[in-house]
N, CA and C atoms as an extended XYZ file, in Angstrom:
264
Properties=species:S:1:pos:R:3:atomname:S:1:resname:S:1:resid:I:1 pbc="F F F"
N         6.592        3.696        3.881 N   MET     1
C         5.672        4.671        3.845 CA  MET     1
C         4.857        4.589        5.304 C   MET     1
N         4.659        5.461        6.054 N   ARG     2
C         3.829        5.406        7.238 CA  ARG     2
C         2.331        5.605        6.919 C   ARG     2
N         1.929        5.165        8.085 N   VAL     3
C         0.386        4.756        8.099 CA  VAL     3
C        -0.256        6.125        7.939 C   VAL     3
N         0.192        7.209        8.167 N   ILE     4
C        -0.350        8.869        7.993 CA  ILE     4
C        -0.239        9.040        6.799 C   ILE     4
N         0.683        8.749        5.966 N   VAL     5
C         0.620        9.022        4.591 CA  VAL     5
C        -0.098        8.338        3.690 C   VAL     5
N        -0.370        7.090        4.127 N   PHE     6
C        -1.212        6.144        3.420 CA  PHE     6
C        -2.666        6.447        3.568 C   PHE     6
N        -2.924        6.945        5.120 N   VAL     7
C        -4.522        7.113        5.170 CA  VAL     7
C        -4.538        8.949        4.282 C   VAL     7
N        -3.740        9.624        4.302 N   ALA     8
C        -3.693       10.853        3.577 CA  ALA     8
C        -4.017       10.569        2.434 C   ALA     8
N        -3.395        9.594        1.658 N   ILE     9
C        -3.621        9.502        0.232 CA  ILE     9
C        -5.040        8.946        0.109 C   ILE     9
N        -5.656        8.191        0.751 N   ILE    10
C        -6.959        7.586        0.744 CA  ILE    10
C        -8.041        8.902        0.674 C   ILE    10
N        -7.616        9.738        1.855 N   ILE    11
C        -8.391       11.157        2.104 CA  ILE    11
C        -8.442       11.970        1.247 C   ILE    11
N        -7.453       12.106        0.473 N   ALA    12
C        -7.135       12.839       -0.685 CA  ALA    12
C        -7.694       12.424       -1.856 C   ALA    12
N        -7.664       11.067       -2.071 N   SER    13
C        -8.289       10.541       -3.083 CA  SER    13
C       -10.021       10.676       -3.050 C   SER    13
N       -10.225       10.245       -1.749 N   ALA    14
C       -11.904       10.491       -1.773 CA  ALA    14
C       -12.314       12.126       -1.903 C   ALA    14
N       -11.575       12.820       -1.444 N   VAL    15
C       -11.974       14.335       -1.838 CA  VAL    15
C       -12.062       14.740       -3.292 C   VAL    15
N       -10.869       14.358       -3.688 N   PHE    16
C       -10.693       14.410       -5.305 CA  PHE    16
C       -11.872       13.749       -5.965 C   PHE    16
N       -12.418       12.714       -5.611 N   PHE    17
C       -13.487       11.983       -6.429 CA  PHE    17
C       -14.701       12.664       -6.041 C   PHE    17
N       -14.830       13.139       -4.989 N   GLY    18
C       -16.041       13.816       -4.547 CA  GLY    18
C       -16.221       15.196       -5.194 C   GLY    18
N       -15.171       15.999       -5.159 N   LEU    19
C       -15.094       17.614       -6.027 CA  LEU    19
C       -15.564       17.267       -7.311 C   LEU    19
N       -14.917       16.131       -8.182 N   PHE    20
C       -14.964       15.870       -9.504 CA  PHE    20
C       -16.373       15.409       -9.668 C   PHE    20
N       -16.943       14.663       -8.861 N   THR    21
C       -18.317       14.194       -8.998 CA  THR    21
C       -19.245       15.516       -9.027 C   THR    21
N       -18.905       16.322       -8.024 N   THR    22
C       -19.762       17.657       -7.952 CA  THR    22
C       -19.640       18.598       -9.111 C   THR    22
N       -18.406       18.807       -9.413 N   LEU    23
C       -18.273       19.732      -10.999 CA  LEU    23
C       -18.790       18.880      -12.186 C   LEU    23
N       -18.696       17.435      -12.201 N   ASP    24
C       -19.303       16.657      -13.026 CA  ASP    24
C       -20.795       16.986      -13.212 C   ASP    24
N       -21.573       16.724      -12.244 N   GLU    25
C       -22.787       17.086      -12.407 CA  GLU    25
C       -23.413       18.585      -12.696 C   GLU    25
N       -22.520       19.599      -12.317 N   SER    26
C       -22.879       20.960      -12.306 CA  SER    26
C       -22.579       21.280      -13.988 C   SER    26
N       -21.440       20.580      -14.635 N   PHE    27
C       -21.056       21.086      -15.966 CA  PHE    27
C       -21.618       20.072      -17.085 C   PHE    27
N       -21.942       18.820      -17.049 N   ILE    28
C       -22.162       17.842      -17.970 CA  ILE    28
C       -23.613       17.624      -17.557 C   ILE    28
N       -24.404       17.716      -18.704 N   HIS    29
C       -25.789       17.568      -18.474 CA  HIS    29
C       -26.201       16.152      -19.245 C   HIS    29
N       -25.509       15.387      -19.834 N   ASP    30
C       -26.001       14.311      -20.520 CA  ASP    30
C       -25.644       13.229      -19.294 C   ASP    30
N       -26.503       12.184      -18.847 N   THR    31
C       -26.069       11.461      -17.847 CA  THR    31
C       -25.169       10.106      -18.298 C   THR    31
N       -25.263        9.730      -19.441 N   THR    32
C       -24.570        8.282      -20.038 CA  THR    32
C       -23.141        9.086      -19.784 C   THR    32
N       -22.868       10.200      -20.566 N   LEU    33
C       -21.658       10.830      -20.273 CA  LEU    33
C       -20.829       11.119      -18.900 C   LEU    33
N       -21.914       11.433      -18.183 N   GLU    34
C       -21.486       11.934      -16.734 CA  GLU    34
C       -21.032       10.275      -15.921 C   GLU    34
N       -21.877        9.289      -16.405 N   PHE    35
C       -21.491        8.323      -16.018 CA  PHE    35
C       -20.383        7.560      -16.133 C   PHE    35
N       -19.886        7.849      -17.655 N   THR    36
C       -18.740        7.428      -18.362 CA  THR    36
C       -17.476        8.096      -17.450 C   THR    36
N       -17.534        9.419      -17.363 N   TYR    37
C       -16.453       10.210      -16.744 CA  TYR    37
C       -16.345        9.809      -15.318 C   TYR    37
N       -17.505        9.676      -14.599 N   GLU    38
C       -17.588        9.251      -13.117 CA  GLU    38
C       -16.779        7.690      -13.306 C   GLU    38
N       -16.922        7.176      -13.644 N   SER    39
C       -16.368        5.547      -13.719 CA  SER    39
C       -14.858        5.515      -14.204 C   SER    39
N       -14.690        6.457      -15.097 N   VAL    40
C       -12.862        6.526      -15.485 CA  VAL    40
C       -12.367        7.053      -14.589 C   VAL    40
N       -12.966        8.294      -13.670 N   ILE    41
C       -12.149        9.134      -12.538 CA  ILE    41
C       -12.157        7.905      -11.178 C   ILE    41
N       -13.404        7.206      -11.403 N   LEU    42
C       -12.942        6.457       -9.921 CA  LEU    42
C       -11.911        5.259      -10.054 C   LEU    42
N       -11.777        4.752      -11.258 N   THR    43
C       -10.790        3.696      -11.675 CA  THR    43
C        -9.445        4.414      -11.512 C   THR    43
N        -9.342        5.342      -12.114 N   ILE    44
C        -7.985        6.223      -11.678 CA  ILE    44
C        -7.783        6.141      -10.256 C   ILE    44
N        -8.615        6.671       -9.441 N   THR    45
C        -8.638        6.898       -8.085 CA  THR    45
C        -8.505        5.629       -7.007 C   THR    45
N        -9.370        4.638       -7.615 N   ILE    46
C        -9.024        3.350       -7.003 CA  ILE    46
C        -7.469        2.533       -6.779 C   ILE    46
N        -7.342        2.846       -8.617 N   GLY    47
C        -5.598        2.569       -8.725 CA  GLY    47
C        -4.586        3.238       -8.293 C   GLY    47
N        -4.861        4.521       -8.018 N   GLY    48
C        -3.995        5.137       -6.904 CA  GLY    48
C        -3.877        4.597       -5.376 C   GLY    48
N        -4.963        4.469       -4.981 N   ILE    49
C        -5.122        3.732       -3.566 CA  ILE    49
C        -4.549        2.483       -3.684 C   ILE    49
N        -4.641        1.766       -4.738 N   GLY    50
C        -4.003        0.218       -4.831 CA  GLY    50
C        -2.781        0.475       -5.009 C   GLY    50
N        -2.025        1.166       -5.399 N   ILE    51
C        -0.483        1.608       -5.710 CA  ILE    51
C        -0.046        2.089       -4.453 C   ILE    51
N        -0.605        2.677       -3.647 N   ALA    52
C        -0.278        3.356       -2.255 CA  ALA    52
C        -0.185        1.946       -1.361 C   ALA    52
N        -1.288        1.423       -1.487 N   ALA    53
C        -1.389        0.027       -0.510 CA  ALA    53
C        -0.770       -0.769       -0.918 C   ALA    53
N        -0.097       -0.990       -2.186 N   ALA    54
C         0.564       -2.148       -2.433 CA  ALA    54
C         2.233       -1.617       -2.024 C   ALA    54
N         2.482       -0.312       -2.051 N   LYS    55
C         3.828        0.211       -1.655 CA  LYS    55
C         3.943        0.252       -0.273 C   LYS    55
N         2.720        0.329        0.587 N   TYR    56
C         2.918        0.845        1.942 CA  TYR    56
C         3.308       -1.092        2.647 C   TYR    56
N         2.302       -1.946        2.271 N   TYR    57
C         2.167       -3.208        2.490 CA  TYR    57
C         3.303       -4.338        2.081 C   TYR    57
N         3.734       -3.931        0.793 N   GLY    58
C         4.857       -4.579        0.195 CA  GLY    58
C         6.120       -4.197        1.117 C   GLY    58
N         6.471       -3.043        1.627 N   ASP    59
C         7.443       -2.412        2.486 CA  ASP    59
C         7.262       -3.025        3.677 C   ASP    59
N         6.369       -3.250        4.092 N   GLU    60
C         6.239       -3.919        5.691 CA  GLU    60
C         6.258       -5.354        5.364 C   GLU    60
N         6.015       -5.954        4.488 N   THR    61
C         6.185       -7.315        4.694 CA  THR    61
C         7.580       -7.808        4.044 C   THR    61
N         8.420       -6.858        3.379 N   ALA    62
C         9.470       -7.074        3.043 CA  ALA    62
C        10.684       -6.973        4.288 C   ALA    62
N        10.197       -5.837        5.365 N   ASN    63
C        10.577       -5.739        6.330 CA  ASN    63
C        10.810       -6.572        7.505 C   ASN    63
N         9.402       -7.338        7.571 N   THR    64
C         9.033       -8.222        8.320 CA  THR    64
C         9.951       -9.655        8.057 C   THR    64
N         9.929       -9.797        6.873 N   THR    65
C        10.717      -11.017        6.346 CA  THR    65
C        11.971      -11.017        6.479 C   THR    65
N        12.805       -9.945        6.235 N   ILE    66
C        14.110       -9.824        6.898 CA  ILE    66
C        14.464       -9.815        8.011 C   ILE    66
N        13.725       -9.089        8.963 N   ARG    67
C        13.814       -9.489       10.264 CA  ARG    67
C        13.825      -10.873       10.747 C   ARG    67
N        12.790      -11.668       10.196 N   GLU    68
C        12.901      -13.099       10.372 CA  GLU    68
C        13.720      -13.630        9.958 C   GLU    68
N        14.483      -13.711        8.839 N   ILE    69
C        15.485      -14.168        8.244 CA  ILE    69
C        16.883      -13.940        8.933 C   ILE    69
N        17.079      -12.929        9.383 N   LYS    70
C        18.139      -12.645       10.072 CA  LYS    70
C        18.100      -13.135       11.490 C   LYS    70
N        16.849      -13.419       12.261 N   LYS    71
C        16.937      -14.263       13.415 CA  LYS    71
C        17.249      -15.393       13.057 C   LYS    71
N        16.623      -16.089       12.117 N   ILE    72
C        16.910      -17.343       11.811 CA  ILE    72
C        18.336      -17.762       11.419 C   ILE    72
N        18.924      -16.852       10.567 N   LEU    73
C        20.447      -16.720       10.415 CA  LEU    73
C        21.364      -16.657       11.997 C   LEU    73
N        20.942      -15.707       12.827 N   SER    74
C        22.120      -15.464       13.949 CA  SER    74
C        21.760      -16.870       14.983 C   SER    74
N        20.356      -17.348       14.743 N   ASP    75
C        20.104      -18.683       15.436 CA  ASP    75
C        21.084      -19.677       14.964 C   ASP    75
N        21.120      -19.798       13.634 N   LEU    76
C        21.673      -21.028       13.167 CA  LEU    76
C        23.569      -20.835       13.564 C   LEU    76
N        23.898      -19.617       13.497 N   ASN    77
C        25.133      -19.496       13.643 CA  ASN    77
C        25.631      -19.486       15.176 C   ASN    77
N        24.554      -19.307       16.327 N   GLN    78
C        24.901      -19.512       17.558 CA  GLN    78
C        24.827      -21.067       17.526 C   GLN    78
N        23.997      -21.834       17.197 N   ARG    79
C        24.126      -23.428       16.744 CA  ARG    79
C        25.300      -23.996       16.379 C   ARG    79
N        25.751      -23.218       15.183 N   LEU    80
C        26.924      -23.788       14.628 CA  LEU    80
C        28.074      -23.653       15.675 C   LEU    80
N        28.197      -22.371       16.298 N   ASP    81
C        29.229      -22.307       17.341 CA  ASP    81
C        29.227      -23.208       18.611 C   ASP    81
N        28.002      -23.448       18.878 N   ASN    82
C        27.814      -24.407       19.779 CA  ASN    82
C        28.601      -25.762       19.558 C   ASN    82
N        28.115      -26.238       18.222 N   LEU    83
C        28.518      -27.791       17.904 CA  LEU    83
C        30.103      -27.474       17.843 C   LEU    83
N        30.617      -26.246       17.329 N   GLU    84
C        31.834      -26.231       16.874 CA  GLU    84
C        32.878      -26.243       18.419 C   GLU    84
N        32.406      -25.958       19.574 N   SER    85
C        32.672      -25.772       20.856 CA  SER    85
C        32.833      -27.255       21.391 C   SER    85
N        31.648      -27.801       21.131 N   LYS    86
C        31.308      -29.272       21.526 CA  LYS    86
C        32.566      -30.129       20.803 C   LYS    86
N        32.911      -30.087       19.854 N   LEU    87
C        33.810      -31.006       19.009 CA  LEU    87
C        34.970      -30.940       19.537 C   LEU    87
N        35.418      -29.715       19.809 N   LYS    88
C        36.961      -29.174       20.264 CA  LYS    88
C        37.158      -29.504       21.741 C   LYS    88
């Protein structure tokens, strides 16, 4: 996932929460019920952002780890080839 998509998800989530909060204040006149709805929608919004962050940073970490392991394996193969050539 690209950084632009990740930032777009965060912006869309913020706009969604802001819109919901505005509509919530307009149509619901009970303060306790309004706070309950806002807390539920905030939890869902933060969960969505968390999932997007886990997907983005999980992919980046996995790619970095794979690159490092390939580098270590190629270095190990090169050392083994050097040892084989010295023994012959």
